[in-house]
Coordinates of C-alpha atoms in Angstrom, one line a residue:
M16 CA 14.5 -15.8 -25.3
E17 CA 12.3 -17.1 -22.7
Q18 CA 9.0 -15.2 -23.9
A19 CA 7.0 -16.0 -20.9
L20 CA 6.4 -13.3 -18.8
E21 CA 5.5 -13.8 -14.7
T22 CA 3.2 -11.5 -12.6
H23 CA 3.6 -10.6 -9.7
H24 CA 0.8 -9.4 -7.8
I25 CA 1.7 -7.3 -4.0
D26 CA -0.4 -5.5 -1.3
T27 CA 1.4 -3.3 1.2
D28 CA 0.4 -0.4 3.4
V29 CA 2.7 2.3 2.0
L30 CA 4.4 1.9 -1.7
I31 CA 7.7 4.0 -1.8
I32 CA 9.0 4.3 -5.3
G33 CA 12.4 5.2 -5.0
G34 CA 15.5 4.0 -2.6
G35 CA 17.6 7.3 -2.3
T36 CA 17.6 9.6 0.3
A37 CA 14.1 10.5 0.9
G38 CA 12.8 7.3 0.2
C39 CA 15.0 5.7 3.0
Y40 CA 14.0 8.0 5.3
A41 CA 10.5 7.6 4.8
A42 CA 10.8 3.8 5.1
L43 CA 12.5 4.4 8.6
T44 CA 10.1 6.5 9.8
L45 CA 7.5 4.7 9.4
S46 CA 9.1 1.9 10.5
R47 CA 10.0 3.4 13.8
N48 CA 6.6 5.2 14.3
T49 CA 4.3 2.8 12.7
D50 CA 2.7 -0.5 12.2
L51 CA 2.1 0.1 8.4
S52 CA 3.9 -2.3 6.1
V53 CA 6.3 -0.2 3.7
L54 CA 7.6 -1.9 0.2
V55 CA 10.6 0.1 -1.0
A56 CA 10.5 -0.4 -4.9
E57 CA 14.3 0.6 -6.1
K58 CA 15.3 0.5 -9.7
A59 CA 19.1 -0.1 -8.8
N60 CA 20.3 -1.1 -5.3
I61 CA 19.5 0.6 -2.4
R62 CA 23.3 0.7 -0.6
R63 CA 24.5 3.0 -3.7
S64 CA 21.6 4.6 -5.8
G65 CA 20.4 8.2 -5.4
C66 CA 22.2 11.4 -5.6
L67 CA 24.4 10.2 -2.5
A68 CA 26.0 7.2 -4.0
A69 CA 29.3 8.1 -4.5
G70 CA 29.4 10.1 -1.1
V71 CA 29.3 13.9 -0.3
N72 CA 31.8 15.8 1.7
A73 CA 29.5 18.3 3.3
I74 CA 25.7 18.6 4.8
N75 CA 24.7 21.6 2.8
A76 CA 21.8 22.4 4.6
Y77 CA 21.8 22.8 8.0
I78 CA 21.4 25.7 10.7
T79 CA 24.2 26.4 12.6
E80 CA 24.9 28.3 15.6
G81 CA 23.0 31.7 15.7
R82 CA 21.0 30.9 12.8
T83 CA 17.7 30.3 12.4
P84 CA 15.0 28.6 9.8
Q85 CA 14.1 31.8 8.9
D86 CA 17.2 32.6 8.0
Y87 CA 17.6 29.6 5.7
A88 CA 13.9 30.2 4.0
E89 CA 15.3 33.8 3.6
Y90 CA 18.4 32.6 1.7
A91 CA 16.7 29.9 -0.4
A92 CA 14.0 32.2 -1.3
K93 CA 16.8 35.3 -3.1
D94 CA 18.6 32.7 -4.5
A95 CA 15.1 31.6 -6.4
A96 CA 13.5 35.6 -7.3
G97 CA 11.2 34.6 -4.6
I98 CA 9.2 31.6 -6.4
V99 CA 9.5 29.2 -3.5
R100 CA 6.7 28.0 -0.9
Q101 CA 7.6 29.4 2.3
D102 CA 5.5 26.5 4.2
L103 CA 8.0 24.0 2.4
L104 CA 10.9 26.1 3.0
I105 CA 10.4 26.2 6.8
T106 CA 9.1 23.0 7.9
A107 CA 12.3 21.4 6.0
A108 CA 14.5 23.9 7.6
E109 CA 12.9 23.2 11.3
L110 CA 14.0 19.2 10.5
F111 CA 17.4 19.8 9.3
N112 CA 19.8 19.6 12.4
E113 CA 17.1 16.7 13.8
V114 CA 18.2 14.4 10.8
T115 CA 21.6 15.4 10.9
A116 CA 21.8 13.9 14.5
D117 CA 20.1 11.1 13.4
L118 CA 23.0 10.2 10.6
E119 CA 25.3 10.9 12.9
Q120 CA 23.9 8.2 15.2
L121 CA 23.5 5.8 12.2
G122 CA 26.9 6.1 11.7
L123 CA 28.0 9.2 9.7
V124 CA 31.3 11.0 10.8
I125 CA 31.2 14.2 11.2
L126 CA 33.5 16.3 11.8
K127 CA 34.6 18.4 15.3
D128 CA 36.7 20.6 16.4
E129 CA 38.6 21.0 19.5
N130 CA 35.4 21.7 21.6
G131 CA 33.2 19.0 20.3
K132 CA 31.1 21.5 18.2
Y133 CA 30.5 20.2 14.4
V134 CA 33.0 22.2 11.7
T135 CA 31.2 24.8 9.9
R136 CA 31.9 25.5 5.9
G137 CA 30.0 28.6 5.4
N138 CA 26.9 30.1 7.3
R139 CA 24.9 26.6 6.2
N140 CA 27.2 23.7 6.4
I141 CA 29.2 21.4 8.3
K142 CA 31.6 19.2 7.1
I143 CA 31.2 15.5 7.4
N144 CA 33.2 12.4 6.0
G145 CA 30.5 11.2 4.0
E146 CA 32.1 8.6 1.4
N147 CA 29.8 6.1 3.4
I148 CA 26.6 8.2 3.6
K149 CA 24.3 6.0 1.7
P150 CA 25.0 2.2 3.1
I151 CA 24.4 4.1 6.0
L152 CA 21.1 4.8 5.2
A153 CA 20.6 1.5 3.1
D154 CA 21.5 -0.6 6.0
A155 CA 19.5 0.8 8.4
V156 CA 16.6 0.7 6.2
N157 CA 17.5 -3.2 5.4
R158 CA 17.5 -3.6 9.6
A159 CA 14.0 -2.1 9.5
E160 CA 10.5 -3.8 10.6
R161 CA 8.0 -4.0 8.2
V162 CA 9.8 -2.8 5.8
T163 CA 10.4 -4.6 2.5
V164 CA 12.8 -3.3 -0.1
I165 CA 12.8 -5.1 -3.7
N166 CA 16.1 -4.0 -5.6
H167 CA 16.3 -3.6 -9.5
L168 CA 12.5 -3.1 -9.7
N169 CA 11.7 -0.5 -12.5
I170 CA 8.1 1.5 -11.6
T171 CA 6.5 2.6 -14.8
D172 CA 3.5 3.7 -14.1
L173 CA 0.5 5.1 -11.2
L174 CA -2.5 2.8 -11.0
T175 CA -5.2 5.2 -10.1
D176 CA -9.3 5.3 -9.8
G177 CA -10.3 9.3 -10.5
N178 CA -8.2 10.9 -8.7
T179 CA -6.9 8.7 -6.1
V180 CA -3.8 6.6 -6.6
F181 CA -3.8 3.2 -5.1
G182 CA -1.0 1.9 -6.5
A183 CA 1.4 0.9 -9.6
V184 CA 3.1 -1.5 -12.3
G185 CA 6.5 -2.0 -13.2
F186 CA 8.9 -4.6 -14.2
S187 CA 12.5 -6.2 -12.7
V188 CA 15.6 -5.1 -14.8
M189 CA 16.8 -8.7 -14.1
E190 CA 13.9 -10.9 -14.6
T191 CA 11.4 -11.8 -16.6
K192 CA 8.7 -10.2 -14.0
A193 CA 6.1 -7.8 -14.2
Y194 CA 4.3 -6.2 -11.0
V195 CA 1.0 -5.0 -9.5
I196 CA 1.7 -3.1 -6.5
R197 CA -1.7 -2.0 -4.5
A198 CA -1.0 0.0 -1.6
K199 CA -3.2 2.5 0.5
A200 CA -0.5 5.3 0.0
V201 CA 2.3 5.8 -2.4
L202 CA 5.5 8.1 -2.0
V203 CA 7.4 9.2 -4.9
A204 CA 10.9 9.7 -4.4
T205 CA 12.9 9.2 -7.5
G206 CA 14.9 12.3 -8.0
G207 CA 14.7 14.8 -10.8
A208 CA 15.9 14.4 -14.8
A209 CA 19.4 14.0 -16.0
G210 CA 20.1 13.5 -19.2
L211 CA 17.7 15.9 -21.1
Y212 CA 20.3 17.9 -22.9
R213 CA 23.6 17.4 -24.7
P214 CA 26.0 17.2 -21.7
N215 CA 29.6 18.8 -21.5
N216 CA 31.7 15.3 -22.5
P217 CA 31.0 13.2 -25.6
G218 CA 31.0 9.7 -25.9
F219 CA 32.3 6.9 -23.3
S220 CA 32.4 10.2 -20.8
R221 CA 28.9 11.2 -21.2
H222 CA 27.5 10.4 -18.1
K223 CA 30.7 12.5 -16.3
M224 CA 27.6 15.1 -15.4
W225 CA 26.8 16.9 -12.1
Y226 CA 23.7 15.1 -11.6
P227 CA 23.4 10.9 -11.3
P228 CA 23.3 9.8 -14.9
F229 CA 20.8 7.3 -14.3
L230 CA 18.0 9.9 -12.7
T231 CA 15.9 10.0 -15.6
G232 CA 12.8 11.6 -14.2
A233 CA 10.8 8.5 -13.9
G234 CA 8.8 9.7 -11.0
Y235 CA 8.0 13.1 -12.7
A236 CA 7.1 11.6 -16.2
M237 CA 4.7 8.9 -13.8
G238 CA 3.0 11.4 -12.3
I239 CA 2.2 14.0 -15.2
R240 CA 0.8 10.9 -17.4
A241 CA -1.4 10.4 -14.1
G242 CA -2.8 14.0 -14.0
A243 CA -0.8 15.3 -11.7
E244 CA -0.2 19.0 -11.3
M245 CA 3.8 20.1 -11.7
T246 CA 5.6 23.5 -10.8
S247 CA 8.0 25.5 -12.0
F248 CA 9.8 23.1 -14.2
E249 CA 11.0 26.2 -16.4
M250 CA 13.4 27.0 -13.5
R251 CA 16.4 24.6 -14.8
F252 CA 19.2 24.3 -12.8
V253 CA 22.9 24.5 -14.4
A254 CA 25.8 24.1 -11.8
L255 CA 28.5 26.2 -11.7
R256 CA 31.5 23.1 -12.1
C257 CA 35.2 22.4 -13.0
K258 CA 35.8 21.9 -16.2
D259 CA 36.1 18.8 -17.8
T260 CA 35.9 16.7 -14.4
I261 CA 32.5 18.3 -13.4
A262 CA 33.6 18.3 -10.0
P263 CA 32.0 20.5 -7.7
T264 CA 32.7 24.6 -7.0
G265 CA 31.8 25.1 -4.0
T266 CA 34.2 23.3 -2.1
I267 CA 36.9 25.0 -3.6
A268 CA 34.8 28.5 -3.5
Q269 CA 33.6 27.9 0.4
G270 CA 36.8 25.5 1.5
V271 CA 39.5 28.4 0.1
G272 CA 37.5 31.2 -0.5
A273 CA 38.6 31.4 -3.9
R274 CA 37.0 34.2 -6.2
Q275 CA 36.1 33.6 -9.4
V276 CA 38.0 35.4 -12.1
N277 CA 38.3 35.7 -15.8
A278 CA 41.3 34.7 -17.9
K279 CA 42.9 38.6 -17.2
G280 CA 42.5 37.9 -13.8
F281 CA 39.5 40.3 -13.2
V282 CA 37.5 39.0 -10.1
Y283 CA 34.0 39.2 -11.8
E284 CA 31.8 37.7 -10.1
D285 CA 30.5 40.7 -8.0
R286 CA 29.6 42.5 -11.8
Y287 CA 26.8 40.0 -12.1
G288 CA 25.7 39.0 -8.8
L289 CA 26.0 36.0 -6.3
T290 CA 23.3 33.7 -6.6
T291 CA 23.6 30.8 -7.8
S292 CA 21.9 31.2 -11.2
E293 CA 24.4 34.4 -11.7
R294 CA 27.5 32.9 -11.2
V295 CA 27.1 30.3 -13.4
Y296 CA 25.7 33.5 -16.2
G297 CA 28.8 35.8 -15.0
T298 CA 30.8 32.8 -16.5
V299 CA 28.8 32.6 -19.6
M300 CA 29.1 36.5 -20.0
E301 CA 32.7 36.8 -19.9
N302 CA 33.6 33.7 -22.3
S303 CA 31.2 34.9 -24.7
L304 CA 32.9 38.8 -24.4
G305 CA 36.3 37.2 -25.0
N306 CA 37.9 37.1 -21.5
G307 CA 37.9 33.7 -21.0
P308 CA 38.5 31.1 -19.7
C309 CA 36.7 31.6 -16.3
Y310 CA 38.7 30.1 -13.1
L311 CA 38.3 29.9 -9.5
K312 CA 41.6 31.6 -8.4
T313 CA 43.3 29.1 -6.0
G314 CA 46.8 30.0 -7.4
G315 CA 49.0 30.8 -4.1
I316 CA 47.0 29.0 -1.1
S317 CA 48.5 27.2 1.2
G318 CA 50.4 23.9 1.1
Q319 CA 47.6 22.4 3.9
Q320 CA 44.6 23.9 1.8
E321 CA 45.6 22.2 -0.8
Q322 CA 46.1 18.8 0.7
E323 CA 42.8 19.9 2.1
L324 CA 41.1 20.1 -1.2
F325 CA 43.2 16.5 -2.1
K326 CA 41.6 14.6 0.5
A327 CA 38.0 16.3 -0.2
Y328 CA 37.8 15.3 -3.7
L329 CA 39.1 12.1 -3.1
N330 CA 36.2 11.6 -0.5
M331 CA 33.4 12.3 -3.5
C332 CA 35.0 13.3 -7.0
P333 CA 38.3 11.2 -7.1
S334 CA 38.5 12.5 -10.9
Q335 CA 39.6 16.0 -9.8
T336 CA 42.1 14.7 -7.3
L337 CA 43.7 12.4 -9.7
R338 CA 43.8 15.1 -12.6
W339 CA 45.6 17.3 -10.9
M340 CA 48.0 14.5 -9.5
E341 CA 48.5 13.8 -13.5
A342 CA 49.1 17.4 -14.4
G343 CA 52.0 17.7 -11.7
A344 CA 50.5 20.7 -11.0
G345 CA 47.6 21.4 -7.8
P346 CA 45.1 24.2 -7.1
A347 CA 48.2 26.2 -5.2
D348 CA 49.9 26.0 -8.6
R349 CA 47.3 26.8 -11.2
D350 CA 43.8 28.3 -11.0
V351 CA 40.9 25.6 -11.7
E352 CA 39.3 26.4 -14.5
I353 CA 35.6 26.4 -14.2
E354 CA 32.2 26.0 -16.6
G355 CA 28.5 25.6 -16.3
T356 CA 26.8 22.0 -17.0
E357 CA 23.6 20.9 -19.4
P358 CA 20.6 21.7 -17.6
Y359 CA 18.6 19.8 -15.3
V360 CA 15.4 19.6 -13.8
V361 CA 15.5 18.9 -10.1
G362 CA 13.9 19.8 -7.1
G363 CA 16.3 19.5 -4.8
H364 CA 18.1 23.1 -6.3
T365 CA 15.7 24.7 -7.6
A366 CA 11.7 24.9 -7.5
S367 CA 11.3 22.2 -10.0
G368 CA 8.6 19.1 -9.6
Y369 CA 5.0 18.2 -8.4
W370 CA 3.3 20.4 -6.7
V371 CA 2.3 19.5 -3.1
D372 CA 0.5 20.9 -0.3
T373 CA 2.8 21.3 3.0
R374 CA 1.9 17.8 3.9
R375 CA 3.3 17.1 0.7
E376 CA 0.6 15.3 -0.8
T377 CA 0.5 16.2 -4.3
T378 CA -2.6 16.9 -6.5
I379 CA -3.6 13.3 -6.7
H380 CA -5.2 11.6 -3.4
G381 CA -3.0 9.4 -1.4
L382 CA -0.1 10.3 -3.7
F383 CA 3.0 12.0 -1.8
A384 CA 6.4 13.6 -3.2
A385 CA 9.8 14.0 -0.9
G386 CA 13.2 14.9 -2.2
D387 CA 14.5 16.1 -5.5
V388 CA 11.0 15.1 -7.1
A389 CA 8.9 17.1 -5.2
G390 CA 8.7 21.0 -5.9
G391 CA 8.5 24.5 -4.4
C392 CA 11.5 23.7 -1.9
P393 CA 15.2 24.8 -3.5
Q394 CA 18.3 24.7 -2.0
K395 CA 17.1 21.5 -0.1
Y396 CA 20.0 19.2 -0.3
V397 CA 20.8 16.3 1.9
T398 CA 18.8 17.1 5.0
G399 CA 16.2 18.6 2.9
A400 CA 15.4 15.2 0.8
L401 CA 15.4 13.4 4.6
A402 CA 13.2 16.0 6.3
E403 CA 10.6 15.8 2.8
G404 CA 11.3 12.2 3.8
K405 CA 10.1 12.4 7.6
I406 CA 7.0 14.9 6.4
A407 CA 5.8 12.6 3.9
A408 CA 5.8 9.6 5.9
E409 CA 4.0 11.1 8.8
S410 CA 1.3 12.4 6.6
I411 CA 1.4 9.0 4.9
A412 CA 0.4 7.6 8.6
D413 CA -2.3 10.7 9.2
Y414 CA -3.8 10.1 5.8
I415 CA -4.2 6.2 6.3
S416 CA -5.8 6.1 9.5
Q417 CA -7.8 9.8 7.9
K418 CA -6.5 11.3 11.1
V419 CA -4.6 14.1 9.5
T420 CA -3.0 16.6 12.2
T421 CA -0.8 19.9 12.9
G422 CA 1.1 19.5 16.0
N423 CA -1.2 18.3 18.4
V424 CA -4.2 20.2 17.0
T425 CA -6.7 18.2 14.5
D426 CA -6.8 20.6 11.2
D427 CA -10.3 20.0 9.7
A428 CA -9.0 21.8 6.5
F429 CA -7.0 18.6 5.7
R430 CA -9.6 16.0 6.1
K431 CA -10.5 14.1 3.1
N432 CA -14.3 13.2 1.9
N433 CA -15.4 9.5 2.5
E434 CA -15.4 8.8 -0.8
I435 CA -11.8 7.9 -0.5
E436 CA -11.8 5.9 2.4
N437 CA -11.5 2.8 1.1
I438 CA -8.3 3.7 -0.9
A439 CA -6.7 -0.1 -1.6
G440 CA -10.3 -1.7 -1.2
E441 CA -12.8 -1.2 -3.6
A442 CA -10.9 0.8 -6.5
A443 CA -7.7 -2.1 -6.4
E444 CA -10.7 -4.9 -6.9
K445 CA -12.5 -2.3 -9.7
A446 CA -8.6 -1.5 -11.4
E447 CA -7.2 -4.3 -11.1
S448 CA -7.5 -7.1 -14.0
G449 CA -7.8 -3.7 -16.6
S450 CA -4.2 -2.6 -15.1
D451 CA -2.5 -5.7 -14.8
E452 CA -3.8 -6.4 -18.8
K453 CA -2.6 -3.2 -19.6
L454 CA 1.2 -3.6 -17.9
Q455 CA 1.0 -6.8 -19.9
L456 CA 0.3 -5.9 -23.3
R457 CA 3.0 -2.8 -23.2
I458 CA 5.5 -5.1 -21.9
R459 CA 4.3 -7.8 -24.7
E460 CA 4.6 -5.0 -27.7
I461 CA 8.8 -5.1 -26.6
L462 CA 9.0 -8.2 -25.7
D463 CA 7.2 -9.9 -28.7
V464 CA 10.0 -8.4 -31.4
Y465 CA 12.9 -10.8 -29.5
E466 CA 12.5 -13.6 -32.2
N467 CA 12.9 -10.5 -34.8
T468 CA 15.5 -9.5 -32.7
L469 CA 17.9 -11.9 -32.0
S470 CA 16.7 -13.4 -35.9
G471 CA 18.5 -11.0 -36.8
A472 CA 16.6 -8.7 -38.0
N473 CA 18.2 -5.0 -37.5
T474 CA 15.6 -2.3 -36.0
I475 CA 16.9 1.2 -38.0
Y476 CA 17.3 3.1 -34.7
S477 CA 18.1 2.2 -30.8
A478 CA 17.3 3.7 -27.6
E479 CA 20.7 5.4 -27.6
N480 CA 20.6 6.7 -31.0
L481 CA 17.1 8.5 -30.2
E482 CA 18.7 9.8 -26.6
E483 CA 21.5 11.4 -28.3
R484 CA 19.1 12.9 -30.7
M485 CA 16.8 14.1 -28.3
Q486 CA 19.8 16.0 -26.5
K487 CA 20.6 17.5 -29.9
I488 CA 17.3 18.7 -30.1
M489 CA 17.1 20.0 -26.5
D490 CA 20.8 22.0 -26.7
E491 CA 20.1 23.6 -30.2
Y492 CA 16.6 24.8 -29.7
A493 CA 15.5 24.4 -25.6
G494 CA 18.9 26.2 -24.3
G495 CA 21.6 24.2 -24.1
I496 CA 25.2 24.7 -23.5
S497 CA 26.2 25.4 -27.4
S498 CA 23.5 28.0 -27.1
R499 CA 25.0 29.8 -24.0
Y500 CA 21.3 28.8 -22.3
G501 CA 19.3 30.9 -24.2
Y502 CA 16.1 30.2 -26.3
T503 CA 13.4 31.8 -28.2
E504 CA 9.8 30.6 -29.2
R505 CA 10.5 29.7 -32.8
Q506 CA 13.1 27.6 -31.5
L507 CA 11.1 25.9 -28.9
R508 CA 8.2 25.2 -31.1
L509 CA 10.6 23.5 -33.2
A510 CA 12.0 21.3 -30.7
D511 CA 8.1 20.4 -29.0
V512 CA 7.8 19.4 -32.7
E513 CA 11.2 17.3 -33.0
I514 CA 10.2 16.1 -29.6
D515 CA 6.9 14.8 -30.7
R516 CA 8.3 12.9 -33.3
L517 CA 11.0 11.2 -31.1
T518 CA 8.2 10.0 -29.5
A519 CA 6.6 8.6 -31.8
Q520 CA 9.6 6.7 -32.8
A521 CA 10.1 5.2 -29.3
K522 CA 7.1 3.6 -29.8
Y523 CA 9.0 1.2 -32.5
L524 CA 12.5 0.5 -30.5
T525 CA 13.5 -3.3 -29.5
A526 CA 14.6 -5.0 -26.6
A527 CA 16.8 -8.2 -25.9
N528 CA 16.6 -8.6 -22.7
M529 CA 15.0 -6.7 -20.0
H530 CA 18.2 -4.2 -19.3
E531 CA 17.0 -3.4 -22.7
L532 CA 13.8 -2.9 -21.6
L533 CA 14.9 -0.9 -19.2
F534 CA 16.7 2.2 -21.7
I535 CA 13.2 1.9 -23.5
Y536 CA 11.3 3.1 -20.8
E537 CA 13.7 5.8 -19.3
L538 CA 14.1 7.5 -23.1
Q539 CA 10.4 7.7 -23.2
D540 CA 10.1 9.1 -19.5
R541 CA 13.3 11.4 -20.7
L542 CA 10.8 12.6 -23.3
T543 CA 7.6 13.2 -21.3
V544 CA 10.3 15.1 -19.3
C545 CA 11.3 17.4 -22.3
K546 CA 7.5 17.7 -23.8
T547 CA 6.6 19.5 -19.9
L548 CA 10.0 21.8 -19.7
I549 CA 9.4 23.1 -23.6
F550 CA 5.8 23.5 -22.3
H551 CA 6.9 26.0 -19.1
L552 CA 9.8 27.4 -20.9
L553 CA 7.1 28.8 -23.9
N554 CA 4.6 29.9 -21.0
R555 CA 6.9 32.0 -18.8
K556 CA 7.5 35.0 -21.2
E557 CA 10.0 37.1 -19.1
T558 CA 14.0 36.1 -17.9
R559 CA 13.5 35.6 -13.5
W560 CA 16.4 33.8 -13.6
H561 CA 19.5 34.3 -16.0
V562 CA 21.2 30.8 -17.8
F563 CA 18.2 29.1 -15.8
G564 CA 15.7 30.7 -17.8
E565 CA 17.0 32.3 -20.6
N566 CA 14.0 34.0 -22.7
L567 CA 16.1 35.8 -25.4
D568 CA 12.6 37.1 -26.5
Y569 CA 12.0 38.6 -22.8
P570 CA 15.3 39.0 -21.6
E571 CA 13.9 41.5 -18.4
T572 CA 11.7 40.5 -15.4
D573 CA 7.9 40.9 -15.4
Q574 CA 6.1 41.4 -12.5
K575 CA 3.2 40.3 -13.9
Y576 CA 4.9 36.7 -13.8
F577 CA 5.6 36.8 -10.0
A578 CA 3.7 33.5 -9.4
Y579 CA 4.3 29.9 -9.9
L580 CA 3.8 28.7 -13.3
N581 CA 2.0 25.3 -12.8
S582 CA 1.2 22.7 -15.5
R583 CA -1.3 19.6 -15.9
Y584 CA -1.2 16.8 -18.5
R585 CA -5.1 15.7 -19.1
V586 CA -6.6 14.2 -22.7
G587 CA -3.3 14.5 -24.3
K588 CA -2.5 18.1 -24.0
H589 CA -0.8 20.3 -21.2
E590 CA -2.8 23.2 -19.2
A591 CA -1.3 26.0 -17.7
I592 CA -2.3 26.9 -14.6
W593 CA -0.9 30.1 -12.2
R594 CA -0.6 30.3 -8.8
G595 CA -0.3 33.4 -6.2
I596 CA 3.0 33.2 -4.2
V597 CA 2.2 31.3 -1.3
K598 CA 3.4 33.4 2.0
D599 CA 1.6 31.5 5.3
N600 CA 2.9 28.7 7.0
I601 CA 0.5 25.7 5.8
Y602 CA -1.2 25.6 2.8
R603 CA -3.9 23.3 1.0
Y604 CA -4.3 22.5 -2.1
T605 CA -7.4 24.2 -4.1
E606 CA -8.3 23.2 -7.6
L607 CA -8.8 27.0 -8.9
P608 CA -5.7 29.2 -9.0
E609 CA -5.2 31.7 -5.8
N610 CA -4.6 34.9 -6.1
V611 CA -3.5 35.4 -10.1
E612 CA -5.6 35.8 -13.2
M613 CA -3.8 34.8 -16.3
K614 CA -5.0 34.0 -19.6
E615 CA -4.3 30.6 -20.1
S616 CA -1.6 29.9 -22.9
T617 CA -1.8 26.8 -25.8

């Protein structure tokens, strides 16, 4: 194996980490509206990366006729028991329809009725033919002026000077190359974290899960290590899915009006509640009471409705249609069995992620976040990620020019101090050599074991071994499927110790090539996210969202905890920061907690 590590230095105005939905749209926005140079660093290939890789059959966040952005914000707030950011929800919802129209102009097929209006699915959704939605976005980015895309580039760490970002470092998955990238502003758009817990399906099928299995929480991890403030990790997301195929249930529930029933035919959804978490909770409870399996009541739907379901799933989750075909019985003949997935940390469905201001800037100057990696704005889905990409891009342009505005009026509250005017100059020169050496050393430590690996020396364990161990620990001690999503403080303390042990072991993993090196970094990122997640679960001493945060020591809600639980990692230790609920339309980050005085937990 070639040992030489070639290091590339790149200067750009804006670095976008992650070429998914939010990252692509941010790049398009910057290309259309500014003369800034943009570099998109994508771990895979932007043509089929991120949550839209396999396509989608509906726009799930849209302001339908007769509805308003405020209606959407109220729905999302109710679903999340009020732990949301009003400013983020409103600013995203105001752009839902605009970005949808833009997607249609780019080539997305949106279904229309005989009057030329979009075909709705429920109060907030419209139907699309979205199997090529990601290639459409990717092609637009590849055509955009002043935008460079580097595929197969895994970013590992942010470069910071004090509390200001000036770039990032990473390595190629395909070639023995390291990258040092200097930028005036950085946008993290890497998505959420899957694979933290043991999944529904074992072995070869372990990647058949709700959230893309290759989104490892890398964006969270690099922010945590850099000292960025994170919010609401304890608001995990558990999806209600079709059993085994892990296909979406909303297509059936909203498409044909199917209700949740137990094995006795009893409609149980009204008993437990109709929020996202309560729908999963009801299913868990009915199974634990011996009333399972649980189903979506589809038996008896019309032949036309059945055909529509066949086609819908072929567009986004073919395994469900193939299963019906293999069984020789479709949803009209047999109810569809349902189950909950393992928990995820994802800001597109819950409020987990970076703590950002209204402009989507994080607590690190010059570092912005958008899409699933940004917290505080649940139920954002595809259009929310696009909207946040646009908002972040416009804010980045203002940040770089030092002219931040709200509408047409300059907002002095958002102006930055003179000390960070030259974020890509002085700070970069000051720290570049040290950062480069640190990166080379970090990769060198792993590349140096190649000789032993190739000579036949065996390591005790692999990244896959440790990942399976991590998932088992999280499943059994931190509220996974096997424990019906519940956890106690004693269990979480055990999980915390075991995750520390795995983190120490991961430092000795070996790689035979750059692709295997990627697996090691993905494991380390997941372990970092697990550690932060456990900290959050320990500190919210209540059960505000059944299943998402099922604290068995504290099974009731407590008004004292009606606040955002944030965390910050510094000097090897997490600290808890409680912040009051944001009700204004514009929020600016401050160092001190607002409105809430609560003793900091250890």
